[in-house]
Short mmCIF file of C-alpha atoms in Angstrom, two decimals:
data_model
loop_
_atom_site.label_atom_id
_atom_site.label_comp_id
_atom_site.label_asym_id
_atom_site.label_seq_id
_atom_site.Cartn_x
_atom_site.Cartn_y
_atom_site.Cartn_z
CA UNK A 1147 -0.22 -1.79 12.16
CA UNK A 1148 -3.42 -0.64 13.63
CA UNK A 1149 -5.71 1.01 11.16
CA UNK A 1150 -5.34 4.29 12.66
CA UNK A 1151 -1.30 3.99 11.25
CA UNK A 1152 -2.54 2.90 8.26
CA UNK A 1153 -4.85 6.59 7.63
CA UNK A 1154 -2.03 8.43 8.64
CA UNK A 1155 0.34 7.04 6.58
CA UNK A 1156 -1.94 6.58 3.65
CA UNK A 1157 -2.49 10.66 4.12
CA UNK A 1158 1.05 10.91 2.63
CA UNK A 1159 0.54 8.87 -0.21
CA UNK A 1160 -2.48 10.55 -0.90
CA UNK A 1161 -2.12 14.33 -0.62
CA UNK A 1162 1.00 14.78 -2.39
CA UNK A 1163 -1.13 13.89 -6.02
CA UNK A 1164 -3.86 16.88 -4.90
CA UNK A 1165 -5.53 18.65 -7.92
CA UNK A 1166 -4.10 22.02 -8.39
CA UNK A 1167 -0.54 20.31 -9.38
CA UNK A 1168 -1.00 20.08 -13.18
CA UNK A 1169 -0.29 16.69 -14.60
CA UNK A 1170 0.46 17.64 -18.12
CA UNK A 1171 0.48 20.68 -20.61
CA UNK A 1172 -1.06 20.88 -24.02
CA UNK A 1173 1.11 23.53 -26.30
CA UNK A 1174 1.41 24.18 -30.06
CA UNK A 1175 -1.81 24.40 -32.39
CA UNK A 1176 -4.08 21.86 -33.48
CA UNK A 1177 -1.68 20.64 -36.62
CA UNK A 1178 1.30 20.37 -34.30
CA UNK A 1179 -0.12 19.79 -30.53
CA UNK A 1180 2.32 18.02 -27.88
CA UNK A 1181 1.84 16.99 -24.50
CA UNK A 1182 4.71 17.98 -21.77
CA UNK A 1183 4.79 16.13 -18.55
CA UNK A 1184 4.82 18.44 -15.40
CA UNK A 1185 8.37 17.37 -14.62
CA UNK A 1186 10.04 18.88 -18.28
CA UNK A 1187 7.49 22.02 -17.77
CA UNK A 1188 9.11 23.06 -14.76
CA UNK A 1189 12.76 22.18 -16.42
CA UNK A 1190 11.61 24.42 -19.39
CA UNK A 1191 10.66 27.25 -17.50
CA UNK A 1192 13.75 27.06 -15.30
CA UNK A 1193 15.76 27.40 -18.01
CA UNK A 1194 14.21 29.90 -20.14
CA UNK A 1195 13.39 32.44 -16.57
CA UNK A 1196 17.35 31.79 -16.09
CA UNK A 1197 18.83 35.40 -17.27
CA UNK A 1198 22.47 33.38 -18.12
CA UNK A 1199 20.41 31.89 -21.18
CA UNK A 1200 20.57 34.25 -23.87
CA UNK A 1201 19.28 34.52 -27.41
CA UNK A 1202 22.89 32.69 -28.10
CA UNK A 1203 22.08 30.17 -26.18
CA UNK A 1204 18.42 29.54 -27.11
CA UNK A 1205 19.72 29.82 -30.39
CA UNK A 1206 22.95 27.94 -30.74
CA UNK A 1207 23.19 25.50 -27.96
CA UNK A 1208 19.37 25.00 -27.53
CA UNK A 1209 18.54 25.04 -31.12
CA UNK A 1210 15.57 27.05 -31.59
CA UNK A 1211 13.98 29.36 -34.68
CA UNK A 1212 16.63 32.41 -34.02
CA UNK A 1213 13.16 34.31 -34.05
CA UNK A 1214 11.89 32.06 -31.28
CA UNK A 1215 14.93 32.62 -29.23
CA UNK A 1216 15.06 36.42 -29.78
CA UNK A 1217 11.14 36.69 -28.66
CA UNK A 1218 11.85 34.55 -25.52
CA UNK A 1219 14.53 36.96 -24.43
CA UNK A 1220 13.07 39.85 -24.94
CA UNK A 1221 9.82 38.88 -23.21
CA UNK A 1222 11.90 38.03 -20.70
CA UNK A 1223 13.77 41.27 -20.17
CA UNK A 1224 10.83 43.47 -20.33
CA UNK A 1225 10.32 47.27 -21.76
CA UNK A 1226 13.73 48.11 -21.51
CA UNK A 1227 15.39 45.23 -23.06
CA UNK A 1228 17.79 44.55 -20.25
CA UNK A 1229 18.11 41.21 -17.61
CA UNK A 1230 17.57 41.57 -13.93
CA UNK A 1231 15.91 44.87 -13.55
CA UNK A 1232 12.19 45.98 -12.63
CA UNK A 1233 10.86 45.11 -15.77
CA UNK A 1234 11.47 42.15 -16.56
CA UNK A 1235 8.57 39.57 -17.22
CA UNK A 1236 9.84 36.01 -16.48
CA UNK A 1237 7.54 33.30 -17.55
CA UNK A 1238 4.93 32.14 -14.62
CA UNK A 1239 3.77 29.26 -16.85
CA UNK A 1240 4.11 26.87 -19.90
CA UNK A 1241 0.66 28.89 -21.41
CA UNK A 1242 2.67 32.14 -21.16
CA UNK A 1243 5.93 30.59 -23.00
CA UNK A 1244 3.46 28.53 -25.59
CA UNK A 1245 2.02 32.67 -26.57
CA UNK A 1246 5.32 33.87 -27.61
CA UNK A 1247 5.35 33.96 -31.44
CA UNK A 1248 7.43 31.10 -33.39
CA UNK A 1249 7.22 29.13 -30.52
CA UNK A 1250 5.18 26.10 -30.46
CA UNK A 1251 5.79 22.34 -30.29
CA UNK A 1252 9.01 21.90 -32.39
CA UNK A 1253 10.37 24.78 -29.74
CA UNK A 1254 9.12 22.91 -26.85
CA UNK A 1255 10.65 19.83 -28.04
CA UNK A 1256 13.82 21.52 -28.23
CA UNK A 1257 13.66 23.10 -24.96
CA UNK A 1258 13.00 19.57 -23.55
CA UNK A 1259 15.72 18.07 -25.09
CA UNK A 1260 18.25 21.32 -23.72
CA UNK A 1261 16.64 21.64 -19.99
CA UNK A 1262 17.55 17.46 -19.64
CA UNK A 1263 20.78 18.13 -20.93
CA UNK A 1264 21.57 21.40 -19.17
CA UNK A 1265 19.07 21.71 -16.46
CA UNK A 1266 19.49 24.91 -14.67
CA UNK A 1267 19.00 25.73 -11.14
CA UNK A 1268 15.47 24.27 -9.76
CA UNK A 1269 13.04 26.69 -7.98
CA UNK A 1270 12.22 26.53 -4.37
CA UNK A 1271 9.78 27.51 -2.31
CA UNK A 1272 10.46 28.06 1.26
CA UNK A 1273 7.39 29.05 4.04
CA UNK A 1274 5.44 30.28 1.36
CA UNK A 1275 8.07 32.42 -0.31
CA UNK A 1276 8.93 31.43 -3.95
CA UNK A 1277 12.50 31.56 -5.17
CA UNK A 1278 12.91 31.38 -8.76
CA UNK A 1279 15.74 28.84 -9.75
CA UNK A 1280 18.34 31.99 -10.52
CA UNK A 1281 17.56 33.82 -7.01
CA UNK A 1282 17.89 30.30 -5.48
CA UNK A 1283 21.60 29.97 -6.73
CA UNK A 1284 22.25 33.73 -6.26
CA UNK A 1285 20.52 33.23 -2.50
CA UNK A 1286 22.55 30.41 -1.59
CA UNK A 1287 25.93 31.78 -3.06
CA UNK A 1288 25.33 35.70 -1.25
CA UNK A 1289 24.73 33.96 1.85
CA UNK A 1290 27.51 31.55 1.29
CA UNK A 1291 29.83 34.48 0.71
CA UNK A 1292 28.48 37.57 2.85
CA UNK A 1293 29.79 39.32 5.60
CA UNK A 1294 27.09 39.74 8.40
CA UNK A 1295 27.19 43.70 7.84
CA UNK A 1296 26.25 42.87 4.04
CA UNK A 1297 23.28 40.83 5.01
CA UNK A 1298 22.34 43.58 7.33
CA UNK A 1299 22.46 46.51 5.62
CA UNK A 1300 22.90 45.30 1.75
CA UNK A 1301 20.13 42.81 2.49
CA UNK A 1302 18.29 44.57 5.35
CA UNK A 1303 18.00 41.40 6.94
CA UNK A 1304 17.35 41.54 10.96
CA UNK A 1305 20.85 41.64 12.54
CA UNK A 1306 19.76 38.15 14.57
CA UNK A 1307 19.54 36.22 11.10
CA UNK A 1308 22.27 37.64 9.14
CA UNK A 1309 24.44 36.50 12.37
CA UNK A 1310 22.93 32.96 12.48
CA UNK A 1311 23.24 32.52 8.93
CA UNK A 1312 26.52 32.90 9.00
CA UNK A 1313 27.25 30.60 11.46
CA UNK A 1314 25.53 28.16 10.23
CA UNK A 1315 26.88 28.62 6.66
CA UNK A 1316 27.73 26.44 4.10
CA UNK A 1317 24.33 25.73 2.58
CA UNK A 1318 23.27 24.20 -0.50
CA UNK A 1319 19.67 25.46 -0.86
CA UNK A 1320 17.39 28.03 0.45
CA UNK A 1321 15.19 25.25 1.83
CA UNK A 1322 18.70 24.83 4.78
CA UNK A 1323 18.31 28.61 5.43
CA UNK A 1324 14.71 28.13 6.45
CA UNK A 1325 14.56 26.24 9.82
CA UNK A 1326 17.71 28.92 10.97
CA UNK A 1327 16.57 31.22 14.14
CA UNK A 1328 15.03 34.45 12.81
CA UNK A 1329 14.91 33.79 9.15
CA UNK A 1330 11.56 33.95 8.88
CA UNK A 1331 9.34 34.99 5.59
CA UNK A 1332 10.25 38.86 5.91
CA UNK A 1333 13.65 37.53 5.89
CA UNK A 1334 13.60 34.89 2.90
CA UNK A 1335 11.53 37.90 1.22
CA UNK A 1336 14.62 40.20 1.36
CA UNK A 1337 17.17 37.58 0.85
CA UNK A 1338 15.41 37.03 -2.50
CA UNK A 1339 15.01 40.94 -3.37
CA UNK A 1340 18.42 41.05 -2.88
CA UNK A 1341 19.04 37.99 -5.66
CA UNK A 1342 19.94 40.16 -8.54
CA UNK A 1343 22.66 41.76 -6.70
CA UNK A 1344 24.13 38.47 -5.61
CA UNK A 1345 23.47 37.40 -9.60
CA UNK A 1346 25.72 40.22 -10.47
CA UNK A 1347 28.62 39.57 -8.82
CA UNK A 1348 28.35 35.72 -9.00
CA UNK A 1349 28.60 36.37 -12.45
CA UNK A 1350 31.29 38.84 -12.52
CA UNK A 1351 33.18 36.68 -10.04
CA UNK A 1352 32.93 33.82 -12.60
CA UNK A 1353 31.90 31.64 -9.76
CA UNK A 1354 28.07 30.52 -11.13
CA UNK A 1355 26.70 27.36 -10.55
CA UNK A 1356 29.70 25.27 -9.14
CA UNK A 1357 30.04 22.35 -11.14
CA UNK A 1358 28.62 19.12 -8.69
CA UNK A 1359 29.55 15.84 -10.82
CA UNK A 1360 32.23 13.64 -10.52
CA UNK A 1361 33.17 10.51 -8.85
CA UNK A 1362 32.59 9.64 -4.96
CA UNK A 1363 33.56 6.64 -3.42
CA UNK A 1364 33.86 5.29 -6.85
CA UNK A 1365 30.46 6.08 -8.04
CA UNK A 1366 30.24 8.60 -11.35
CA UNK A 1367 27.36 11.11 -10.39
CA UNK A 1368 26.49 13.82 -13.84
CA UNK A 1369 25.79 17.23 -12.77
CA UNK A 1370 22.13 16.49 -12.91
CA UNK A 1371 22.02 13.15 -10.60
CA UNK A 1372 24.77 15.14 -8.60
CA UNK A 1373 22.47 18.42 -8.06
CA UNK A 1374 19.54 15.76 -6.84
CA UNK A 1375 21.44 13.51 -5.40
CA UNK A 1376 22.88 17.18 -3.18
CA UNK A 1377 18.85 17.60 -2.24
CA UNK A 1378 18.36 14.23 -0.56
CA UNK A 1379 21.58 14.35 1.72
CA UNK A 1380 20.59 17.77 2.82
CA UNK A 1381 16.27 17.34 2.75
CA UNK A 1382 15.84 13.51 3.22
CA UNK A 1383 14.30 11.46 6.47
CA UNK A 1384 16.24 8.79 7.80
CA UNK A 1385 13.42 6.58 6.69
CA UNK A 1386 13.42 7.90 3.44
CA UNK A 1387 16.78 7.10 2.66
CA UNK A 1388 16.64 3.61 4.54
CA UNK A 1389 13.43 2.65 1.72
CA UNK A 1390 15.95 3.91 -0.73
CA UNK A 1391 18.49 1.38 -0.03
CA UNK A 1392 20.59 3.11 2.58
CA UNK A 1393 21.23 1.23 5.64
CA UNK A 1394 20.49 2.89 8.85
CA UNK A 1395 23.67 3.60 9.90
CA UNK A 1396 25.29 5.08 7.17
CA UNK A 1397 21.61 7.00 6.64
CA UNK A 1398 21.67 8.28 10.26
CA UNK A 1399 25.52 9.66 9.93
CA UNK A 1400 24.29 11.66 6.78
CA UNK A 1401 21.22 13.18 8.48
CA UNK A 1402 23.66 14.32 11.56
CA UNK A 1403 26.48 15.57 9.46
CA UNK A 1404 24.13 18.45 7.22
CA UNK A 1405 24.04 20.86 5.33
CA UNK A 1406 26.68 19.59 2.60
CA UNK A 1407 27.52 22.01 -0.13
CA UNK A 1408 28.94 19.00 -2.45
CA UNK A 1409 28.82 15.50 -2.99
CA UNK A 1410 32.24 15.27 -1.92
CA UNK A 1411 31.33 16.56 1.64
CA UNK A 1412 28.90 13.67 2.35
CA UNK A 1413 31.33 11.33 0.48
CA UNK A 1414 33.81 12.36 3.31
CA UNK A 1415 31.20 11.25 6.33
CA UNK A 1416 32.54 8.94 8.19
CA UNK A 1417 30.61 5.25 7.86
CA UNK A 1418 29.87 6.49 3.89
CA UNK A 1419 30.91 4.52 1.77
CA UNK A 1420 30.46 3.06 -2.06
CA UNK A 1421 27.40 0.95 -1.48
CA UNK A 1422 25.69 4.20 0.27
CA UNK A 1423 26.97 6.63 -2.69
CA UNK A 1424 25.76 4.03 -5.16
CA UNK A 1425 22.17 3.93 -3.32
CA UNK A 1426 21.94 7.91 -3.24
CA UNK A 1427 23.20 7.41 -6.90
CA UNK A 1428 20.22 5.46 -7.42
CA UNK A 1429 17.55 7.90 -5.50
CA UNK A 1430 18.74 10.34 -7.27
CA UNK A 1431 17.66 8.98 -10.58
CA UNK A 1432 14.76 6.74 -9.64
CA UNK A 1433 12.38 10.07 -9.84
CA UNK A 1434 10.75 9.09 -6.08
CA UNK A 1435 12.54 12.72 -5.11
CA UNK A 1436 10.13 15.38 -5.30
CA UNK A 1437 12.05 18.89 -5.63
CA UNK A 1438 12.43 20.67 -2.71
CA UNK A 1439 8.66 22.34 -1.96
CA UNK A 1440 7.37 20.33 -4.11
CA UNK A 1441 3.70 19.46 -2.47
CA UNK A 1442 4.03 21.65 0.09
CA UNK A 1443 0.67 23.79 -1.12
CA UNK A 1444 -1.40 20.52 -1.81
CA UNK A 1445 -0.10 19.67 1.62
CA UNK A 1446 -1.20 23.09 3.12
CA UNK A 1447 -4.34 23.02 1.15
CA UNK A 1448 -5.69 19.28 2.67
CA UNK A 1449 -4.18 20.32 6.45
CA UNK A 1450 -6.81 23.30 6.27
CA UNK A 1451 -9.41 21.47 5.07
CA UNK A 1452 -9.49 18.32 7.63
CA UNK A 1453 -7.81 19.71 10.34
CA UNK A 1454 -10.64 21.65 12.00
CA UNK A 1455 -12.88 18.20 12.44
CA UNK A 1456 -10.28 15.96 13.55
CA UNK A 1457 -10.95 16.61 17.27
CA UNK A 1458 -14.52 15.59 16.75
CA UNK A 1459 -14.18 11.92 15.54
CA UNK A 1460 -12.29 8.76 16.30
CA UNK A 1461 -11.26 5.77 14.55
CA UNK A 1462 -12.36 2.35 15.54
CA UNK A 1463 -9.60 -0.21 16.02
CA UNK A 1464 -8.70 -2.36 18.32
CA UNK A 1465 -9.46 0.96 20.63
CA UNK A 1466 -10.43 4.32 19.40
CA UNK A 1467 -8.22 6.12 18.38
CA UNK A 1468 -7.97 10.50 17.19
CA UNK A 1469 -7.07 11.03 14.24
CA UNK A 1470 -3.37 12.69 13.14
CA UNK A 1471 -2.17 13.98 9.63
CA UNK A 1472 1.07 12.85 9.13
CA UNK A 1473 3.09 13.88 5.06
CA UNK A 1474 5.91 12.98 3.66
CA UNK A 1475 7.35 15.13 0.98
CA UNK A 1476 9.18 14.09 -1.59
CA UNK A 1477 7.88 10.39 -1.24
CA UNK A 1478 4.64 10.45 -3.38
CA UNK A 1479 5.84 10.21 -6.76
CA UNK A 1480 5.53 6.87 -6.63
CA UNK A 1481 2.64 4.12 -5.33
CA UNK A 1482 3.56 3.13 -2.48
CA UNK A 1483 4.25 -0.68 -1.22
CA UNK A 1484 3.81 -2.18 1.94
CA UNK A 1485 7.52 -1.91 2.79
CA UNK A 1486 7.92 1.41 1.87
CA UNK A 1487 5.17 2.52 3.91
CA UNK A 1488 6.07 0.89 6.86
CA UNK A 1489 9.65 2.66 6.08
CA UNK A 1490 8.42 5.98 5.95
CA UNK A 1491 6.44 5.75 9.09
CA UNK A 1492 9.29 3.94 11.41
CA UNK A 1493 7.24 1.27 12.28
CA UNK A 1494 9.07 -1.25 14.43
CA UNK A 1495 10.76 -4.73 13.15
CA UNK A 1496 7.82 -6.99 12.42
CA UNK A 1497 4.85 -4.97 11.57
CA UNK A 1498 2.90 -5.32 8.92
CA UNK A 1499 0.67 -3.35 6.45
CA UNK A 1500 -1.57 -3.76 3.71
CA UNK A 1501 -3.62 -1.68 1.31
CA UNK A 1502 -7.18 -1.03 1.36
CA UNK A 1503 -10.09 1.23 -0.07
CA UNK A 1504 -10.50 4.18 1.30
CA UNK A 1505 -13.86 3.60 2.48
CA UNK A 1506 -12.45 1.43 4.88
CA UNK A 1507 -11.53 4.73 6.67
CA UNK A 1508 -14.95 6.14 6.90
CA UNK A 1509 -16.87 3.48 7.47
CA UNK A 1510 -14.48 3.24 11.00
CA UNK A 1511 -14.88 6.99 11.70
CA UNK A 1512 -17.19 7.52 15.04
CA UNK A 1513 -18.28 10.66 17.31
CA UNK A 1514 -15.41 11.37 19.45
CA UNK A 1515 -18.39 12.60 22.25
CA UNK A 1516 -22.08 12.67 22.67
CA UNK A 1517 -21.34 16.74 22.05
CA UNK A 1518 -18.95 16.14 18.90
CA UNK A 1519 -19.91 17.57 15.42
CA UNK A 1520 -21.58 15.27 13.79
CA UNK A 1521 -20.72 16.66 10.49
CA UNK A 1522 -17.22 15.82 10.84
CA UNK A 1523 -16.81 12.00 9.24
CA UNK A 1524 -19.19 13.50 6.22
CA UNK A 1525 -16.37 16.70 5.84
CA UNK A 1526 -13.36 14.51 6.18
CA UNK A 1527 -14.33 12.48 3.65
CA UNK A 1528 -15.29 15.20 1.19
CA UNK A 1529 -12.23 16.66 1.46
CA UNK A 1530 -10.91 13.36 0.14
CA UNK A 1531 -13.13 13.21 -2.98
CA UNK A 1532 -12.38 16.86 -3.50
CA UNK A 1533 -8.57 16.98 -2.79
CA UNK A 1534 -6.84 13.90 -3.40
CA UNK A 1535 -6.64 11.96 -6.73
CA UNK A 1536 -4.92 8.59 -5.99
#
């Protein structure tokens, strides 16, 4: 690969480990302190923002202080003591959770321990809009279930994208909805306002949170493997499933065949089989999948940074070359290898790569004209040093 393939690759690897995406939380006091991982934070808020867990469950099934459990609720329901109405105050963070009284480590550990066993539906966040893990379930079972006059007028969504959405319809996350003609942010905005309703009657349907696990092709998925595994055959790049063991054929049919609402769906594709349900099987619970969103603002936040001086320098290579930014979400949760790189990039059969310092980038940076900012190479690389951590 020329060197120019290797920056933009290495961009990927880079930007999706920006500052500004906590590595770990400190909660509890000073006698009884512990550390949570950024992974079982957002798990723990999921569950306790989820209105479906109630002092009974934070109580009984979860195990906390009964006093712990009771403050949680409440906190979350706001003034008037009841879920899912103007008032109520989910949790934006693990420091807000941490302040609620006879909650501290012990709690947390609990918590843990419950969110792993019983995760509940993940938050997204889709152009900018974020969708709590509850109005992501209620979101994608409305739409599932709507007539086009409900997401009209119920919804007040634009006629155009309560038609296309139900055409294109099943989906299995709000991420799906996103790329659909005319569902825009105004529209993911009102689909989301519109959550609580959709809650409701999901609720009083007794039809919440479809159950995903069980066995495909002969491979035994758990709901929580099964609700991951669901995100990479509906989010993933051909190349990232072929650098997770998929083969390109079988990888290619289960790009084509989206959106899948369950496992059994892709299962069904033709040219799937056990080897390619065992790979997703293994994806799925290797931890390289990055929630859908996730990076999206470190992303953003690099793009707006470099962007503006790329047209004013060139790389040095065999010939000089502009400069691109090129991300891969959901593939930077682990270093990356020579393979995998050349994976996630396409390259063709027989090229090579290899890792080097960064400074090998800016040392190669040039001018792009006698007329070019000159500042340019110097702001690139601080946005580096400011930005990215690995």
């Amino acid at each position: 690969m020329s060197r120019f393939a290797c920056l933009a690759v290495s961009l990927f690897a880079l930007v999706l480990t920006a500052p500004g995406c906590a590595e770990a939380w400190n909660v509890g006091d000073a006698d009884a302190a512990l550390t949570i991982s950024t992974g079982d934070a957002a798990l723990v808020l999921d569950v306790v923002n989820y209105p479906g867990t109630s002092t009974a469950v934070l109580d009984e099934d979860a195990g906390l202080d009964s006093r712990a459990a009771a403050n949680i609720a409440a906190h979350r329901a706001g003034a008037d003591g009841v879920t899912l109405t103007a008032d109520d105050n989910f949790f934006d963070d693990v420091a807000e959770l941490d302040a609620i009284p006879y909650v501290g480590a012990l709690a947390f550990d609990q918590l843990i321990a419950y969110a792993h066993a019983h995760p509940a539906p993940a938050a997204e966040t889709v152009e900018g809009v974020l969708f709590r893990g509850w109005e992501s379930e209620a979101v994608v079972w409305g739409v599932n279930n709507a007539t086009v006059e409900e997401l009209d007028v119920g919804a007040a969504l634009e006629s155009r994208a309560a038609q296309n959405l139900v055409a294109r319809r099943p989906f299995a996350s709000v991420t799906a909805m996103g790329p659909v003609a005319y569902v825009g942010v105004v529209a993911l905005g009102a689909l989301r306002d519109y959550a609580d309703v959709w809650f409701a009657e999901m609720h009083d349907a007794g039809d919440a949170a479809p159950a995903l696990a069980g066995t495909f092709d002969g491979v035994a998925f758990d709901e929580a493997t099964a609700q991951t595994a669901l995100e990479i055959a509906n989010g993933a790049t051909s190349a990232q499933l072929t650098a997770h063991g998929i083969t390109a054929a079988p990888a290619a049919a289960m790009v084509a065949a989206r959106p899948y609402a369950t496992l059994a769906a892709v299962a069904a594709v033709s040219g799937i089989g056990s080897a390619t349900m065992q790979a997703l099987h293994g994806y799925a619970q290797s931890g390289a999948w990055a929630p859908a969103g996730a990076g999206t603002a470190c992303v953003t936040t690099f793009q707006d940074a470099v962007q503006p001086h790329l047209a004013d320098v060139l790389l040095m290579s065999e010939s000089d070359r502009p400069l691109t930014i090129v991300a891969f979400p959901g593939a930077g949760a682990t270093a990356p290898t020579a393979a995998s790189v050349l994976a996630l990039a396409g390259a063709p059969a027989g090229s090579t790569a290899e890792l080097r310092d960064a400074a090998n980038y800016f040392a190669n940076l040039e001018p792009a004209s006698d007329t070019a900012d000159a500042a340019a190479a110097a702001a690139i690389q601080a946005a580096f040093g400011s930005l990215l951590t690995d």
